């Protein structure tokens, strides 16, 4: 049998040593990252990202440059949800409408049979509420413009309806509506604040895992109060149907200031830890704005999902913190 002699040249030895050293350094870096992750609250969360739709500067507080600047900013995602699920929705004029997206990532997941959903602005479509209830959430539905007897809720065990509207103040308003070509009915709608609704339900200390707000342009007066008074501290996912169709009939010189005020409201959500995870323009003809300057048409109505990353882990840590020491 012939002997095989292995001859290691200086160059081969150097390359072997270099490869060994690089491998050890790689393992060391991985180990350090794992140690750091175990000490970081939001270590498993998707990183802050920016959508390819926009190459804007990170300083989004700058004044808007033009109309399209607003819609470019609002469609720029700030975090990535790895497990996005669609709840509900019906087709209208060939387009899916009233669907809501829910993130099932571990740090914000709605835990079945232990989650609360507030649904402001139900309308005649309860598909989102039905699906969320069958998933295992308690659904509290609100809308002063519909008659409860006309709602087709399919899971009465977990769905509760209240004829209240979300507003920045308390008042009543009459509505004359038609349902399925039936004669119009007169409804007396009650509007009140988020704080008042929480008190009525006895939910002051209850977490709201999913807050849906579809209140037809009233979000611009409600959101600042929710931010200012800390009512979003117990909210994990915030789904807003954003309405900016007021610019359609506004004088040209008023359009940009209006959008600037809207943007400031949405930016205030970031101060509370909410990041845009999903965005979809609503393809409804009545909400299209034609920008003559650039000869472009824009949808002024859109669905946005905000996530407060690390919400579930924060709750876990809060529940296991030792009680504060009280001096007697």
Short mmCIF file of N, CA and C in Angstrom, two decimals, residues 148-227:
data_model
loop_
_atom_site.label_atom_id
_atom_site.label_comp_id
_atom_site.label_asym_id
_atom_site.label_seq_id
_atom_site.Cartn_x
_atom_site.Cartn_y
_atom_site.Cartn_z
N UNK A 148 -79.01 48.58 16.15
CA UNK A 148 -78.48 47.29 16.61
C UNK A 148 -79.28 46.12 16.04
N UNK A 149 -80.56 46.31 15.85
CA UNK A 149 -81.39 45.21 15.34
C UNK A 149 -81.04 44.84 13.90
N UNK A 150 -80.38 45.75 13.20
CA UNK A 150 -80.01 45.48 11.81
C UNK A 150 -78.64 44.82 11.69
N UNK A 151 -77.87 44.80 12.77
CA UNK A 151 -76.54 44.21 12.72
C UNK A 151 -76.64 42.68 12.70
N UNK A 152 -75.79 42.08 11.87
CA UNK A 152 -75.79 40.63 11.75
C UNK A 152 -74.57 40.06 12.46
N UNK A 153 -74.55 40.18 13.78
CA UNK A 153 -73.47 39.62 14.57
C UNK A 153 -73.68 38.11 14.69
N UNK A 154 -72.62 37.34 14.49
CA UNK A 154 -72.76 35.88 14.48
C UNK A 154 -72.20 35.21 15.72
N UNK A 155 -71.66 35.99 16.66
CA UNK A 155 -71.09 35.38 17.86
C UNK A 155 -71.45 36.24 19.07
N UNK A 156 -72.71 36.12 19.50
CA UNK A 156 -73.21 36.97 20.57
C UNK A 156 -72.50 36.74 21.89
N UNK A 157 -71.84 35.59 22.04
CA UNK A 157 -71.15 35.31 23.30
C UNK A 157 -69.97 36.25 23.53
N UNK A 158 -69.37 36.73 22.45
CA UNK A 158 -68.18 37.57 22.60
C UNK A 158 -68.33 38.95 21.97
N UNK A 159 -69.45 39.21 21.30
CA UNK A 159 -69.64 40.51 20.66
C UNK A 159 -70.72 41.31 21.39
N UNK A 160 -70.37 42.52 21.76
CA UNK A 160 -71.31 43.40 22.44
C UNK A 160 -71.34 44.73 21.68
N UNK A 161 -72.54 45.23 21.41
CA UNK A 161 -72.68 46.46 20.65
C UNK A 161 -73.21 47.59 21.53
N UNK A 162 -72.64 48.79 21.32
CA UNK A 162 -73.10 49.99 22.02
C UNK A 162 -73.33 51.10 21.00
N UNK A 163 -74.46 51.79 21.05
CA UNK A 163 -74.75 52.85 20.06
C UNK A 163 -74.08 54.18 20.43
N UNK A 164 -72.79 54.11 20.67
CA UNK A 164 -72.04 55.31 21.04
C UNK A 164 -70.99 55.61 19.97
N UNK A 165 -70.76 56.88 19.76
CA UNK A 165 -69.74 57.30 18.83
C UNK A 165 -68.55 57.89 19.57
N UNK A 166 -67.36 57.69 19.03
CA UNK A 166 -66.14 58.22 19.64
C UNK A 166 -65.92 59.65 19.19
N UNK A 167 -65.74 60.54 20.16
CA UNK A 167 -65.57 61.95 19.85
C UNK A 167 -64.65 62.60 20.88
N UNK A 168 -64.39 63.88 20.68
CA UNK A 168 -63.56 64.63 21.61
C UNK A 168 -64.40 65.29 22.70
N UNK A 169 -65.73 65.16 22.59
CA UNK A 169 -66.63 65.74 23.59
C UNK A 169 -67.95 64.97 23.57
N UNK A 170 -68.83 65.28 24.52
CA UNK A 170 -70.10 64.58 24.61
C UNK A 170 -71.22 65.41 23.97
N UNK A 171 -72.01 64.77 23.10
CA UNK A 171 -73.18 65.42 22.49
C UNK A 171 -74.04 64.35 21.83
N UNK A 172 -75.23 64.74 21.39
CA UNK A 172 -76.12 63.84 20.67
C UNK A 172 -76.41 64.42 19.29
N UNK A 173 -76.72 63.55 18.36
CA UNK A 173 -76.99 63.97 16.99
C UNK A 173 -78.00 63.02 16.37
N UNK A 174 -78.92 63.57 15.58
CA UNK A 174 -79.93 62.76 14.92
C UNK A 174 -79.44 62.26 13.57
N UNK A 175 -79.79 61.02 13.26
CA UNK A 175 -79.43 60.43 11.98
C UNK A 175 -80.66 59.86 11.32
N UNK A 176 -80.79 60.09 10.03
CA UNK A 176 -81.85 59.49 9.24
C UNK A 176 -81.18 58.57 8.23
N UNK A 177 -81.35 57.27 8.39
CA UNK A 177 -80.62 56.32 7.57
C UNK A 177 -81.58 55.35 6.90
N UNK A 178 -81.10 54.73 5.83
CA UNK A 178 -81.83 53.67 5.15
C UNK A 178 -81.01 52.41 5.20
N UNK A 179 -81.68 51.29 5.39
CA UNK A 179 -80.99 50.00 5.46
C UNK A 179 -81.66 49.02 4.53
N UNK A 180 -80.90 48.56 3.54
CA UNK A 180 -81.39 47.59 2.56
C UNK A 180 -82.70 48.06 1.92
N UNK A 181 -82.70 49.32 1.48
CA UNK A 181 -83.83 49.92 0.76
C UNK A 181 -85.11 50.02 1.59
N UNK A 182 -84.97 49.87 2.90
CA UNK A 182 -86.13 50.06 3.77
C UNK A 182 -86.32 51.55 4.05
N UNK A 183 -87.54 51.94 4.45
CA UNK A 183 -87.76 53.35 4.78
C UNK A 183 -86.78 53.84 5.83
N UNK A 184 -86.44 55.11 5.76
CA UNK A 184 -85.45 55.66 6.67
C UNK A 184 -85.97 55.68 8.10
N UNK A 185 -85.06 55.45 9.02
CA UNK A 185 -85.36 55.48 10.44
C UNK A 185 -84.60 56.63 11.08
N UNK A 186 -85.19 57.22 12.09
CA UNK A 186 -84.53 58.31 12.80
C UNK A 186 -83.84 57.75 14.03
N UNK A 187 -82.54 57.95 14.09
CA UNK A 187 -81.75 57.51 15.23
C UNK A 187 -81.19 58.71 15.96
N UNK A 188 -81.15 58.62 17.26
CA UNK A 188 -80.51 59.65 18.09
C UNK A 188 -79.18 59.08 18.54
N UNK A 189 -78.12 59.55 17.92
CA UNK A 189 -76.79 59.03 18.22
C UNK A 189 -76.12 59.79 19.34
N UNK A 190 -75.48 59.04 20.22
CA UNK A 190 -74.75 59.65 21.33
C UNK A 190 -73.25 59.55 21.06
N UNK A 191 -72.58 60.68 21.17
CA UNK A 191 -71.12 60.73 21.01
C UNK A 191 -70.50 61.09 22.35
N UNK A 192 -69.39 60.46 22.64
CA UNK A 192 -68.72 60.75 23.90
C UNK A 192 -67.23 60.44 23.76
N UNK A 193 -66.49 60.64 24.84
CA UNK A 193 -65.03 60.50 24.79
C UNK A 193 -64.60 59.07 25.09
N UNK A 194 -63.38 58.77 24.73
CA UNK A 194 -62.80 57.45 25.00
C UNK A 194 -62.74 57.20 26.50
N UNK A 195 -62.38 58.22 27.25
CA UNK A 195 -62.29 58.09 28.70
C UNK A 195 -63.65 57.77 29.31
N UNK A 196 -64.69 58.44 28.83
CA UNK A 196 -66.03 58.19 29.35
C UNK A 196 -66.49 56.78 29.03
N UNK A 197 -66.19 56.31 27.83
CA UNK A 197 -66.58 54.95 27.44
C UNK A 197 -65.88 53.92 28.32
N UNK A 198 -64.62 54.13 28.58
CA UNK A 198 -63.87 53.20 29.45
C UNK A 198 -64.48 53.15 30.85
N UNK A 199 -64.88 54.31 31.34
CA UNK A 199 -65.50 54.35 32.67
C UNK A 199 -66.84 53.64 32.68
N UNK A 200 -67.65 53.84 31.65
CA UNK A 200 -68.96 53.20 31.58
C UNK A 200 -68.83 51.68 31.56
N UNK A 201 -67.80 51.20 30.88
CA UNK A 201 -67.60 49.75 30.76
C UNK A 201 -66.82 49.18 31.95
N UNK A 202 -66.28 50.04 32.79
CA UNK A 202 -65.46 49.57 33.90
C UNK A 202 -64.12 49.03 33.44
N UNK A 203 -63.58 49.62 32.36
CA UNK A 203 -62.35 49.12 31.74
C UNK A 203 -61.14 50.01 32.00
N UNK A 204 -61.16 50.81 33.02
CA UNK A 204 -60.06 51.76 33.22
C UNK A 204 -58.70 51.06 33.29
N UNK A 205 -58.66 49.83 33.82
CA UNK A 205 -57.39 49.12 33.97
C UNK A 205 -57.29 47.93 33.02
N UNK A 206 -58.12 47.91 32.02
CA UNK A 206 -58.13 46.79 31.07
C UNK A 206 -57.31 47.13 29.84
N UNK A 207 -56.46 46.19 29.42
CA UNK A 207 -55.66 46.38 28.21
C UNK A 207 -56.54 46.22 26.98
N UNK A 208 -56.32 47.05 25.99
CA UNK A 208 -57.01 46.93 24.70
C UNK A 208 -55.97 46.47 23.69
N UNK A 209 -56.05 45.21 23.31
CA UNK A 209 -55.01 44.64 22.46
C UNK A 209 -55.13 45.10 21.01
N UNK A 210 -56.34 45.48 20.61
CA UNK A 210 -56.53 45.98 19.24
C UNK A 210 -57.59 47.07 19.28
N UNK A 211 -57.18 48.26 18.89
CA UNK A 211 -58.09 49.42 18.86
C UNK A 211 -58.30 49.83 17.41
N UNK A 212 -59.53 49.62 16.95
CA UNK A 212 -59.89 49.99 15.57
C UNK A 212 -60.67 51.30 15.59
N UNK A 213 -60.19 52.28 14.82
CA UNK A 213 -60.84 53.59 14.75
C UNK A 213 -61.19 53.89 13.30
N UNK A 214 -62.47 53.87 13.00
CA UNK A 214 -62.98 54.21 11.67
C UNK A 214 -64.16 55.14 11.88
N UNK A 215 -63.87 56.41 12.11
CA UNK A 215 -64.90 57.35 12.57
C UNK A 215 -65.07 58.54 11.62
N UNK A 216 -64.79 58.30 10.35
CA UNK A 216 -65.14 59.24 9.29
C UNK A 216 -64.64 60.67 9.53
N UNK A 217 -63.35 60.81 9.60
CA UNK A 217 -62.69 62.12 9.64
C UNK A 217 -62.63 62.72 11.05
N UNK A 218 -63.29 62.10 12.03
CA UNK A 218 -63.24 62.62 13.39
C UNK A 218 -61.97 62.20 14.12
N UNK A 219 -61.16 61.35 13.46
CA UNK A 219 -59.92 60.91 14.11
C UNK A 219 -58.97 62.06 14.41
N UNK A 220 -59.09 63.15 13.64
CA UNK A 220 -58.16 64.27 13.81
C UNK A 220 -58.43 65.06 15.09
N UNK A 221 -59.63 64.97 15.63
CA UNK A 221 -59.91 65.62 16.92
C UNK A 221 -59.79 64.63 18.07
N UNK A 222 -59.95 63.33 17.79
CA UNK A 222 -59.89 62.32 18.84
C UNK A 222 -58.46 61.91 19.17
N UNK A 223 -57.64 61.67 18.16
CA UNK A 223 -56.28 61.17 18.39
C UNK A 223 -55.45 62.08 19.28
N UNK A 224 -55.47 63.41 19.08
CA UNK A 224 -54.68 64.26 19.98
C UNK A 224 -55.05 64.10 21.45
N UNK A 225 -56.34 63.89 21.75
CA UNK A 225 -56.76 63.67 23.13
C UNK A 225 -56.27 62.33 23.66
N UNK A 226 -56.34 61.31 22.83
CA UNK A 226 -55.86 59.99 23.24
C UNK A 226 -54.37 60.03 23.57
N UNK A 227 -53.63 60.77 22.76
CA UNK A 227 -52.18 60.90 23.00
C UNK A 227 -51.91 61.73 24.24
#
